[in-house]
Short mmCIF file of C-alpha atoms in Angstrom, two decimals:
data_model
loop_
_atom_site.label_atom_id
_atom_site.label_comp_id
_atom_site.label_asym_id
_atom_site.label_seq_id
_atom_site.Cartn_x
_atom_site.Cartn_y
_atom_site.Cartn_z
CA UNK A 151 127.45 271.19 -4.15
CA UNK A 152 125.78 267.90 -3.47
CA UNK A 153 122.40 269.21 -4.80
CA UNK A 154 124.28 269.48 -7.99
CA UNK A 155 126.11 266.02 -7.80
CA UNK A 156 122.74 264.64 -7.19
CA UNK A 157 121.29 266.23 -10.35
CA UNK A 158 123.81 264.95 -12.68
CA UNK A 159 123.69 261.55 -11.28
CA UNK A 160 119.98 261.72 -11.60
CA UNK A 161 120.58 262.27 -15.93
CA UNK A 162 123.03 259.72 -15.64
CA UNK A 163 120.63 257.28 -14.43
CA UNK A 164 117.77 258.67 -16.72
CA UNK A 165 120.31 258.46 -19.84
CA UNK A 166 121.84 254.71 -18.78
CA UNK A 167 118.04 253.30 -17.79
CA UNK A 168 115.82 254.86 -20.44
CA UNK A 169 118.40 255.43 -23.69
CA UNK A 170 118.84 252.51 -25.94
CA UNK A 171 122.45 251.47 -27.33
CA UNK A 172 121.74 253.23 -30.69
CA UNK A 173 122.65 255.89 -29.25
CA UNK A 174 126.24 256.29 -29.57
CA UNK A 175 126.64 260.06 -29.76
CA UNK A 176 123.37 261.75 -28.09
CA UNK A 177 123.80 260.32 -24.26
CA UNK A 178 125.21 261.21 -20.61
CA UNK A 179 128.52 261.42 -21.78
CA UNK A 180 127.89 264.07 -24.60
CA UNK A 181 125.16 265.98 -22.48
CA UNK A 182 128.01 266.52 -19.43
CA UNK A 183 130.64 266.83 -22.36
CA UNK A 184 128.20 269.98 -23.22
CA UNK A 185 127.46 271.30 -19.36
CA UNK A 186 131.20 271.47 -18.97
CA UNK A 187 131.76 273.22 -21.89
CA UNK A 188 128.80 276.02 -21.66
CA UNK A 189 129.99 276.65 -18.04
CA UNK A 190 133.20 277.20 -19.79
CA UNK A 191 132.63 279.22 -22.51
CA UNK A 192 129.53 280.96 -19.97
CA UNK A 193 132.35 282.40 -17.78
CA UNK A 194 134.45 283.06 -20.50
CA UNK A 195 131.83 285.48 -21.88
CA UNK A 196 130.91 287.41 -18.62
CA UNK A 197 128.25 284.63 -16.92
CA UNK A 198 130.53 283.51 -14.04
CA UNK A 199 128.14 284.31 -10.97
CA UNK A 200 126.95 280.93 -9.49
CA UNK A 201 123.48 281.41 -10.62
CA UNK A 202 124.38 281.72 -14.39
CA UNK A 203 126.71 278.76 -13.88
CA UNK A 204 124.12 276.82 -12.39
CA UNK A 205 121.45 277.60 -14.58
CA UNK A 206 124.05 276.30 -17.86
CA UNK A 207 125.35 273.46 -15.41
CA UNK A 208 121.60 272.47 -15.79
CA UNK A 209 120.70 273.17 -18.93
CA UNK A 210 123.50 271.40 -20.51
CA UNK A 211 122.75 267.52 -18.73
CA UNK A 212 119.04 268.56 -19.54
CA UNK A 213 119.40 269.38 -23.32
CA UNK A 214 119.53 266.17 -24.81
CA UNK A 215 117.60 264.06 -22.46
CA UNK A 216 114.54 264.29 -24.59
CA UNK A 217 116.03 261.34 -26.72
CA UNK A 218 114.56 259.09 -24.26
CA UNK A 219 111.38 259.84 -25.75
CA UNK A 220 111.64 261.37 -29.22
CA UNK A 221 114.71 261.93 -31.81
CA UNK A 222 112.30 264.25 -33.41
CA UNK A 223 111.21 266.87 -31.31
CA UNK A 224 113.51 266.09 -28.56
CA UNK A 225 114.68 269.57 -27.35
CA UNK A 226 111.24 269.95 -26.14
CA UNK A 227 110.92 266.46 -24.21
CA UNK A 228 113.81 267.79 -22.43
CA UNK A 229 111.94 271.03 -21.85
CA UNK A 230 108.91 268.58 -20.04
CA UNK A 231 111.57 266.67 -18.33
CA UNK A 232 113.75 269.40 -16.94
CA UNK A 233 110.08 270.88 -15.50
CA UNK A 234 109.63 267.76 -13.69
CA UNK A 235 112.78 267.30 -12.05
CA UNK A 236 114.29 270.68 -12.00
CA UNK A 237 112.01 271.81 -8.76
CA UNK A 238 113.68 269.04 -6.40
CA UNK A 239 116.84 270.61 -7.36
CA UNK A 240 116.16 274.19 -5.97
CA UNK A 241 115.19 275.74 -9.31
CA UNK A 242 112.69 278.36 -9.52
CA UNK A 243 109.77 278.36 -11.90
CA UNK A 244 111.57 281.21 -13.78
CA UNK A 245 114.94 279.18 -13.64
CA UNK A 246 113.58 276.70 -14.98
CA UNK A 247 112.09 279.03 -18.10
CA UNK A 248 115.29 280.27 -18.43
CA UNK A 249 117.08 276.58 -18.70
CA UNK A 250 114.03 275.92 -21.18
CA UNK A 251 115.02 278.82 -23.57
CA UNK A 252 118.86 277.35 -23.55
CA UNK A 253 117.31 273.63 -24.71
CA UNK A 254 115.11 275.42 -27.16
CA UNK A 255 118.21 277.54 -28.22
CA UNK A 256 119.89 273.94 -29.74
CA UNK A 257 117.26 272.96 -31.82
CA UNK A 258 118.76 272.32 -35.39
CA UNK A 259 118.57 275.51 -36.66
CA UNK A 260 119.89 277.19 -33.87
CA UNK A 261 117.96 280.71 -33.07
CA UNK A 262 119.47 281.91 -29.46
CA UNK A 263 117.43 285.14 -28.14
CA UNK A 264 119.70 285.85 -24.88
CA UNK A 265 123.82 285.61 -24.50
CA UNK A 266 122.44 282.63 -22.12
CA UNK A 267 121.18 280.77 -25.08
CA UNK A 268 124.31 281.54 -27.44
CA UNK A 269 126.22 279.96 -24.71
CA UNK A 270 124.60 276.55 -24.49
CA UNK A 271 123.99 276.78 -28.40
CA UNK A 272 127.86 276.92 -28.82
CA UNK A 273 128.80 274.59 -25.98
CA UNK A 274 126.08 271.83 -27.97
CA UNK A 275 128.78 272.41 -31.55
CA UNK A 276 131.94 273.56 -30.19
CA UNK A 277 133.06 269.77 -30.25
CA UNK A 278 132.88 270.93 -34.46
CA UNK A 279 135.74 273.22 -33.87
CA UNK A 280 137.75 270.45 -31.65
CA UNK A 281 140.42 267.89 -32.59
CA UNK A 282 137.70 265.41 -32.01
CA UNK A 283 135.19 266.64 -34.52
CA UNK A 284 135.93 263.21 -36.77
CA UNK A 285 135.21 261.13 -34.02
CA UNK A 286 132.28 262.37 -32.55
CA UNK A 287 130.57 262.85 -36.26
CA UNK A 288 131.55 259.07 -36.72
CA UNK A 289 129.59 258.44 -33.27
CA UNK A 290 126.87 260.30 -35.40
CA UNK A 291 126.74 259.26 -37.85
CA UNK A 292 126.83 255.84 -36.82
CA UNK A 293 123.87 256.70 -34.18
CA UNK A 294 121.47 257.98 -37.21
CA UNK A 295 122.31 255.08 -39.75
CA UNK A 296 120.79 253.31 -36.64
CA UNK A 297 117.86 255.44 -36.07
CA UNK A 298 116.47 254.30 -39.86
CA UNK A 299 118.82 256.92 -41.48
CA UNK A 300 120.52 255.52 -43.83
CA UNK A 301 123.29 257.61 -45.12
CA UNK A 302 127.00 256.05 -46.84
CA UNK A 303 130.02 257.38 -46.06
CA UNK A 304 129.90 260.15 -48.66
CA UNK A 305 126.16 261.21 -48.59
CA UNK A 306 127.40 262.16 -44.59
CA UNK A 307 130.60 263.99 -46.07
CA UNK A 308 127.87 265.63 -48.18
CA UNK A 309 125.47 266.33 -45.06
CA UNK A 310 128.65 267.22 -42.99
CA UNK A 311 129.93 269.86 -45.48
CA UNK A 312 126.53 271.44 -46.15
CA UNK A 313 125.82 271.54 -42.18
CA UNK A 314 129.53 272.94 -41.51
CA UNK A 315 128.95 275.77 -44.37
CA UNK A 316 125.55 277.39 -42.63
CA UNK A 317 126.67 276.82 -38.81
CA UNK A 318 128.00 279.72 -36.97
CA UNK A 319 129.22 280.41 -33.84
CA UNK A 320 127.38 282.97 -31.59
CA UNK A 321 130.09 283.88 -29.12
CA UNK A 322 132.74 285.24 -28.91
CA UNK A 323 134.56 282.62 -27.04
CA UNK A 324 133.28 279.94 -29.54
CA UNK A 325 134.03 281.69 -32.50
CA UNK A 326 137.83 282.45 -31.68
CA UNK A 327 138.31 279.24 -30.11
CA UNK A 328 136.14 276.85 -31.95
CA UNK A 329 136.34 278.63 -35.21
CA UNK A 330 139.49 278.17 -37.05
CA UNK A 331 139.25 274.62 -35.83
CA UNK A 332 135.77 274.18 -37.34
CA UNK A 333 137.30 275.90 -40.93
CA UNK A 334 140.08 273.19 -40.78
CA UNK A 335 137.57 270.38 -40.26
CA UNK A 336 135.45 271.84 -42.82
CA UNK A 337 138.32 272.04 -45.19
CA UNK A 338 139.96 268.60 -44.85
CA UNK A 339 135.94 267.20 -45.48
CA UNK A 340 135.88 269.68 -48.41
CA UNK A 341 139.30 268.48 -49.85
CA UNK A 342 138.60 264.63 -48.88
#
């Protein structure tokens, strides 16, 4: 749909114009990393008719561009920005309250109401359960050392493990197919 093209060039352009180059994990690349994944894992668990894809299409290049304003406090920056845009897109004031819940839902710690929420809530951590999970905590960790975190190497294996222990999966999708994979990582930090 070119409505929907349109829209994800429009957060590409928002992330690219407005994002600095600290950010080397939270940008366009990780927000349509997450949008594909949530429309995964949404039809996986029973939201496969075009409006549920849609709304998680939308929700997941909308979740993280609240950076562009705030690191704190960022899910709901996204909520303001999603409001402003979302209505040139075809979204409905109660679409658009819906894709606000799902950014809400990935706020650190996660709290999803509705199997909507779970979805883009998983889809935002399943990279934890992926063969990529070292990279993209590098990319991470390197993005918050630059954000005046400063964190070494095992104060973030600290961080990591303590973050790993209390995360769960809310799906069913996520937890069978990003779970063992997230209890490996977990391990090898565990044993490192």
């Amino acid at each position: 749909m070119d409505t929907d093209r349109n829209m994800e060039r429009l957060v590409q352009e928002i992330f690219e114009t407005r994002l600095t180059q600290q950010y080397a994990y939270h940008n366009f690349a990780h927000s349509r990393y997450v949008m594909q994944a949530a429309m995964k894992i949404g039809a996986a668990s029973g939201l496969d008719t075009e409006k549920d894809q849609r709304l998680l299409m939308a929700a997941g290049l909308w979740h993280d561009t609240g950076f562009v304003s705030a690191y704190e406090g960022h899910e709901a920056m996204g909520c303001e920005l999603a409001a402003v845009y979302l209505p040139q897109f075809g979204f409905s004031a109660e679409e658009i309250s819906l894709v606000q819940g799902m950014i809400m839902a990935t706020k650190i710690p996660q709290s999803p109401r509705t199997l909507l929420e779970q979805v883009l809530a998983d889809a935002d951590l399943c990279y934890l359960g992926t063969p990529d999970a070292l990279a993209l905590a590098s990319k991470l960790f390197q993005e918050l050392n630059s954000i005046n975190h400063s964190f070494d190497a095992v104060q973030w294996r600290e961080r990591q493990i303590s973050f790993l222990s209390g995360h769960r999966f809310w799906t069913n999708y996520a937890i069978e197919n990003f779970g063992p994979g997230k209890s490996a990582y977990l391990l090898s930090l565990q044993l490192s």
